[in-house]
C-alpha atoms as one frame of an Amber mdcrd trajectory, in Angstrom:
protein
 -51.620 -22.896  28.603 -52.424 -20.358  31.343 -54.816 -18.504  29.039 -56.670
 -21.688  28.247 -56.790 -22.610  31.912 -58.304 -19.199  32.852 -60.875 -19.594
  30.056 -61.917 -22.976  31.476 -62.311 -21.389  34.878 -64.564 -18.630  33.422
 -66.712 -21.293  31.774 -67.024 -23.301  34.975 -68.104 -20.233  36.760 -70.811
 -19.593  34.198 -72.000 -23.175  34.303 -72.368 -22.994  37.948 -74.424 -19.922
  37.709 -71.961 -17.785  39.613 -73.060 -14.135  40.146 -69.413 -13.041  40.020
 -68.218 -11.161  37.040 -65.396 -12.768  35.125 -62.912 -10.131  36.180 -63.881
 -10.494  39.872 -63.666 -14.302  39.739 -60.308 -14.170  38.025 -58.991 -11.617
  40.534 -59.938 -13.965  43.412 -58.162 -16.926  41.715 -55.043 -14.952  41.074
 -54.971 -13.894  44.733 -55.283 -17.601  45.680 -52.675 -18.761  43.183 -50.193
 -15.757  42.745 -47.508 -18.117  41.340 -49.532 -19.012  38.268 -48.242 -16.080
  36.209 -44.570 -16.661  37.144 -44.555 -20.423  36.773 -47.368 -22.018  34.903
 -47.739 -19.119  32.337 -44.705 -18.652  30.094 -44.619 -15.081  28.910 -43.996
 -14.742  25.229 -44.818 -11.127  24.405 -46.110  -9.982  21.043 -46.378  -6.409
  19.771 -50.086  -6.323  19.399 -50.696  -2.811  18.260 -48.686   0.356  17.744
 -49.565   3.978  16.798 -47.909   7.268  16.880 -49.161   9.680  19.521 -46.957
  12.693  18.597 -44.828  13.589  15.672 -42.179  16.368  16.083 -42.286  19.352
  13.828 -45.792  18.697  12.552 -47.638  21.353  14.617 -46.855  25.051  14.476
 -46.616  25.531  18.209 -44.302  22.634  18.892 -40.837  21.950  17.469 -40.112
  18.602  19.296 -41.995  16.109  21.545 -39.894  14.292  24.077 -39.958  12.593
  27.519 -43.047  10.267  27.219 -44.968   9.148  30.274 -47.979   6.829  30.442
 -50.295   5.776  33.367 -53.500   4.092  34.062 -56.252   5.851  35.930 -58.518
   4.513  38.729 -61.471   4.715  36.218 -59.698   2.485  33.712 -58.440   5.108
  31.123 -54.863   5.515  29.948 -53.141   8.940  30.064 -50.065   9.708  28.010
 -47.932  12.829  28.478 -44.884  14.459  26.892 -42.840  17.634  26.846 -43.963
  19.744  23.938 -40.795  21.757  23.275 -41.877  24.882  21.545 -38.820  26.267
  19.732 -36.079  23.565  19.686 -35.183  20.052  20.836 -33.189  21.481  23.650
 -33.808  20.296  27.326 -34.206  23.982  28.355 -36.413  26.528  26.767 -40.254
  27.036  26.711 -42.610  24.109  26.754 -46.075  22.753  27.158 -47.015  19.560
  28.987 -48.960  17.664  26.295 -51.556  15.016  27.095 -53.689  12.499  25.327
 -56.368  10.291  26.788 -57.664   6.806  25.867 -60.859   5.227  27.268 -60.641
   2.090  25.141 -57.323   0.585  26.219 -55.305   2.545  23.680 -57.326   1.797
  20.497 -58.192   5.424  20.116 -56.883   8.665  21.648 -58.245  12.117  22.327
 -56.763  15.039  20.542 -53.796  16.605  22.288 -54.429  18.953  25.063 -51.882
  21.201  26.728 -52.412  21.008  30.450 -49.451  23.181  31.554 -47.913  26.077
  29.607 -44.674  27.874  30.737 -45.274  30.532  28.201 -41.850  31.951  27.016
 -39.594  30.863  29.896 -36.020  30.600  28.770 -35.513  27.635  31.149 -38.970
  26.106  31.065 -40.568  23.079  32.649 -39.224  19.534  32.483 -41.159  16.319
  33.064 -41.626  14.593  35.417 -43.301  11.746  37.205 -46.889  10.706  37.152
 -48.400   8.947  40.179 -51.866   7.487  40.700 -53.514   7.703  44.157 -56.081
   4.825  43.920 -57.353   5.484  47.464 -58.828   8.829  46.497 -58.942   8.379
  42.712 -56.549  11.073  41.639 -53.702  11.411  39.176 -50.738  13.627  40.208
 -48.038  14.909  37.840 -44.845  16.254  39.332 -42.380  18.252  37.241 -39.687
  20.914  37.625 -39.116  24.430  36.302 -35.831  26.378  35.986 -33.895  23.105
  36.554 -30.865  24.289  34.526 -30.801  27.686  36.108 -30.478  29.401  32.781
 -31.440  33.124  33.306 -33.617  32.107  36.306 -33.451  30.973  39.790 -34.271
  29.148  41.994 -35.547  25.792  40.521 -38.860  24.674  41.707 -40.676  21.377
  42.129 -44.223  21.755  40.776 -47.375  19.603  40.887 -50.777  19.462  39.077
 -53.565  17.008  39.935 -56.612  15.616  38.284 -59.603  14.122  40.181 -61.739
  13.566  37.048 -59.872  10.947  35.018 -57.597  13.500  33.328 -60.339  15.732
  31.988 -59.352  18.745  34.061 -56.235  19.668  36.095 -55.508  22.052  39.093
 -53.407  25.084  38.731 -49.642  24.382  39.335 -48.680  24.155  42.914 -45.105
  24.901  43.932 -43.809  22.182  46.369 -40.573  24.059  47.093 -42.256  25.649
  50.049 -42.499  22.191  51.588 -39.379  20.544  50.138 -36.932  23.555  50.150
 -35.204  25.049  47.215 -33.458  22.370  45.251 -32.726  21.202  41.813 -34.871
  18.046  41.676 -36.038  16.517  38.352 -38.654  13.747  38.893 -38.282  10.551
  36.980 -38.933  10.836  34.238 -41.425   8.038  34.414 -43.874   6.811  36.985
 -44.060   7.417  40.736 -45.946   4.904  42.888 -48.343   4.498  45.706 -47.330
   1.782  48.105 -49.678  -1.162  48.179 -47.841  -2.972  50.855 -46.294  -2.270
  54.288 -44.193  -0.501  55.349 -46.066   2.736  54.864 -48.917   1.404  52.760
 -50.637   4.139  50.825 -47.563   6.478  50.707 -46.844   8.314  47.442 -43.284
   7.985  46.262 -41.636  10.008  43.510 -37.943   9.621  42.792 -35.624  11.675
  40.499 -32.237  13.097  40.274 -30.246  16.401  40.872 -28.061  18.728  38.972
 -24.971  17.704  37.068 -22.638  18.550  39.877 -25.154  17.606  42.727 -26.485
  14.515  40.959 -27.899  11.442  42.572 -31.126   9.605  43.209 -33.500  11.540
  45.467 -37.059  10.716  46.582 -39.977  12.882  47.757 -42.744  11.320  49.717
 -46.394  12.141  50.706 -48.460  10.345  53.390 -51.599  12.520  52.937 -52.465
  11.996  49.244 -50.185  14.565  47.923 -51.400  17.515  50.106 -47.933  17.817
  51.722 -44.630  16.278  50.716 -41.280  15.667  52.472 -37.813  14.654  51.436
 -36.912  11.016  51.639 -33.916   8.940  50.502 -30.843  10.337  48.912 -28.156
   8.330  47.022 -25.613  10.955  46.126 -22.997  11.026  43.351 -19.312  10.874
  44.149 -17.812  13.528  44.286 -20.987  15.335  45.237 -21.495  18.902  44.215
 -18.326  18.787  42.130 -17.771  18.755  38.457 -17.794  15.046  37.229 -15.224
  13.209  35.190 -15.614  10.187  33.018 -16.423   6.942  35.097 -17.419   8.863
  38.302 -20.238   7.412  40.182 -23.126   9.548  38.951 -26.606   7.960  39.363
 -29.217   9.976  37.417 -32.679   9.531  35.998 -34.555   6.683  37.627 -37.739
   4.560  37.820 -39.010   3.224  41.182 -40.988   0.009  41.459 -42.606  -1.548
  44.468 -42.074  -5.185  44.823 -44.498  -7.662  46.336 -42.494  -7.724  49.685
 -43.069  -3.922  50.120 -39.554  -2.855  49.179 -38.927  -0.238  46.528 -36.515
  -1.161  43.803 -35.162   1.776  41.824 -33.643   1.251  38.390 -31.133   3.926
  37.723 -29.371   5.546  34.741 -25.572   5.198  35.107 -24.741   8.565  33.681
 -20.936   8.378  33.616 -20.749   4.562  33.014 -19.193   3.927  36.467 -18.174
   0.265  36.696 -20.068  -0.776  33.465 -22.268   0.402  30.625 -25.282  -1.064
  32.370 -27.934  -0.134  34.884 -27.553   0.631  38.592 -30.143  -0.893  40.861
 -30.789   0.180  44.424 -33.393  -0.882  46.974 -35.260   0.845  49.851 -36.666
  -1.327  52.515 -38.295   1.446  54.560 -40.770   3.074  52.130 -38.323   5.347
  50.363 -36.681   6.862  53.521 -33.235   5.469  52.687 -31.216   3.801  49.968
 -28.433   1.828  51.769 -25.252   1.285  49.710 -25.486  -2.361  50.908 -28.407
  -2.814  48.694 -26.934  -1.359  45.530 -25.691  -3.427  42.578 -24.986  -3.166
  38.881 -27.145  -5.229  36.597 -24.702  -6.394  33.813 -27.571  -8.080  31.904
 -29.210  -4.626  31.325 -26.715  -3.085  28.980 -27.613   0.560  28.486 -26.360
   3.732  26.686 -27.152   5.965  29.720 -30.743   6.796  29.301 -34.087   6.986
  31.130 -35.623   3.492  30.920 -38.928   1.949  31.849 -39.584  -0.472  34.567
 -42.909  -1.885  35.895 -43.993  -4.703  38.224 -47.113  -6.751  37.327 -48.389
  -9.753  39.124 -44.903 -10.763  40.334 -43.121 -10.104  36.979 -40.728  -7.269
  36.546 -40.698  -5.656  33.103 -37.915  -3.393  31.714 -37.538  -1.306  28.575
 -34.580   0.494  27.178 -32.498   0.815  23.996 -30.506  -2.285  24.519 -27.186
  -1.139  23.286 -24.023  -0.081  25.155 -23.137   2.810  22.830 -26.181   4.021
  20.877 -29.852   4.876  21.448 -31.245   2.092  19.275 -32.978  -1.336  19.606
 -35.878  -0.471  22.065 -36.303  -3.850  23.841 -38.634  -5.308  26.410 -37.153
  -7.817  28.972 -38.862  -9.442  31.924 -37.873 -11.219  35.108 -39.700 -13.703
  37.274 -37.054 -13.439  40.037 -37.525  -9.871  41.139 -34.804  -8.694  38.756
 -32.053 -10.970  40.075 -32.099 -12.624  36.663 -33.728 -11.990  33.249 -35.422
 -14.280  30.895 -33.196 -15.137  27.863 -35.926 -14.272  25.382 -36.605 -10.637
  24.799 -39.060  -8.632  22.619 -37.504  -6.148  20.232 -40.114  -3.374  19.960
 -38.100  -1.206  17.545 -34.816  -1.851  15.980 -33.969   1.723  15.042 -33.385
   4.951  16.853 -35.130   4.906  20.183 -34.911   6.797  23.413 -36.820   7.273
  26.698 -39.587   4.877  27.573 -42.322   4.273  30.072 -44.463   1.273  30.997
 -47.976   0.851  32.604 -50.877  -1.556  32.695 -54.608  -1.316  33.541 -55.386
  -2.522  37.031 -58.991  -3.718  36.845 -58.274  -7.402  37.480 -59.986  -8.557
  34.304 -58.544 -11.358  32.297 -57.881  -8.982  29.401 -56.051  -6.486  31.418
 -53.817  -9.167  32.906 -52.710 -10.051  29.423 -51.428  -6.594  28.339 -48.971
  -3.942  29.199 -48.525  -0.623  27.393 -45.296   1.200  26.471 -44.702   4.692
  25.220 -41.302   5.547  23.773 -39.271   7.891  21.652 -38.981   6.476  18.121
 -37.371   7.553  14.855 -36.007   6.441  11.490 -32.940   8.700  11.637 -33.105
  10.315  15.190 -34.958   9.046  18.275 -36.783  12.271  19.004 -38.736  12.292
  15.705 -41.992  10.692  17.309 -43.431   9.332  20.383 -45.021   5.956  19.802
 -47.607   3.887  21.836 -47.256   0.081  21.903 -49.801  -2.344  23.196 -48.162
  -5.681  24.063 -49.959  -8.970  24.619 -47.869 -10.853  27.162 -48.953 -14.278
  25.870 -49.540 -13.336  22.179 -46.584 -15.438  21.049 -48.125 -18.589  22.395
 -51.690 -17.876  21.309 -50.616 -17.244  17.757 -48.940 -20.694  17.445
């Protein structure tokens, strides 16, 4: 119904001789009526298109592709990233950061380019979070090196940046000079630039620490990534001590800004403390603190302890993970029109089989077409979840339009 309504609005604008482009007119309407997507439009997602971006073991220089990230760019492209693990599937070891780029909303993709190469490091790089600075038109990728401290020290937080839509990238910059020496693994997933107060325009990247010193930690920048400082910390219990089963051990995480300006962080519950489900925590001060009073366990989001995808679009919160308490299978998309306090009963199964880490994005042009779609990259396999990395284009109203 909502799609038909929007089409009628477009037609009315044309009949009246409006000089506004369709996307601009729709953007104005959606600003005037922000509740349309959450009330009048019933989301019924359809897996519209899917293709493999990377296949493990198919290229001589790469043994395994893992840890998929995806983002939009201010110029309307999509950028997909992955760890290209050179010699094994292990989390440590030498790697590239692989990237592919699409300028037609995911229909076709550029060949793989390797934008960072750690050469033969025994404890190489690990992705990572990608954050888009729309104010200056740049894309920033934050990652870590020597995270596991295997035959190296100290760990370092690194950054590369593209100001030309992903075509070229700066040399790696070591942020540890600003942040201090710490074991900080961003994401994996997306960082954010705050659109609302408090601290509008701030860049926020959240991640986790070592096995002993685990927890959720955020780094922040108020000058477009030139300098960074440490923000919120939600530490594991016991902190900096070896963990046991069922200890409180928050781990990989995905921050999302809500329309009230708060930051909700959806967190991997590493040791299954309290439940086999997701931990959710909220910052009301732009990522400076994560009060325990604002922490809860989302029992509806059952989880096998994994990095998941979360994304807020037009007042709807989307979430992807392997929806299973024990196994990394059943990659599922869920959505909430109540800021995550409840989830719609329907869900979209993207893949029934082995599936792992995932990441979500959407184009941000304001056009009617871009409002209808979200994009998911995820680890997918027939026997093991790390066999491929797949790209899925999802039509949010495809189930209704096809009936």
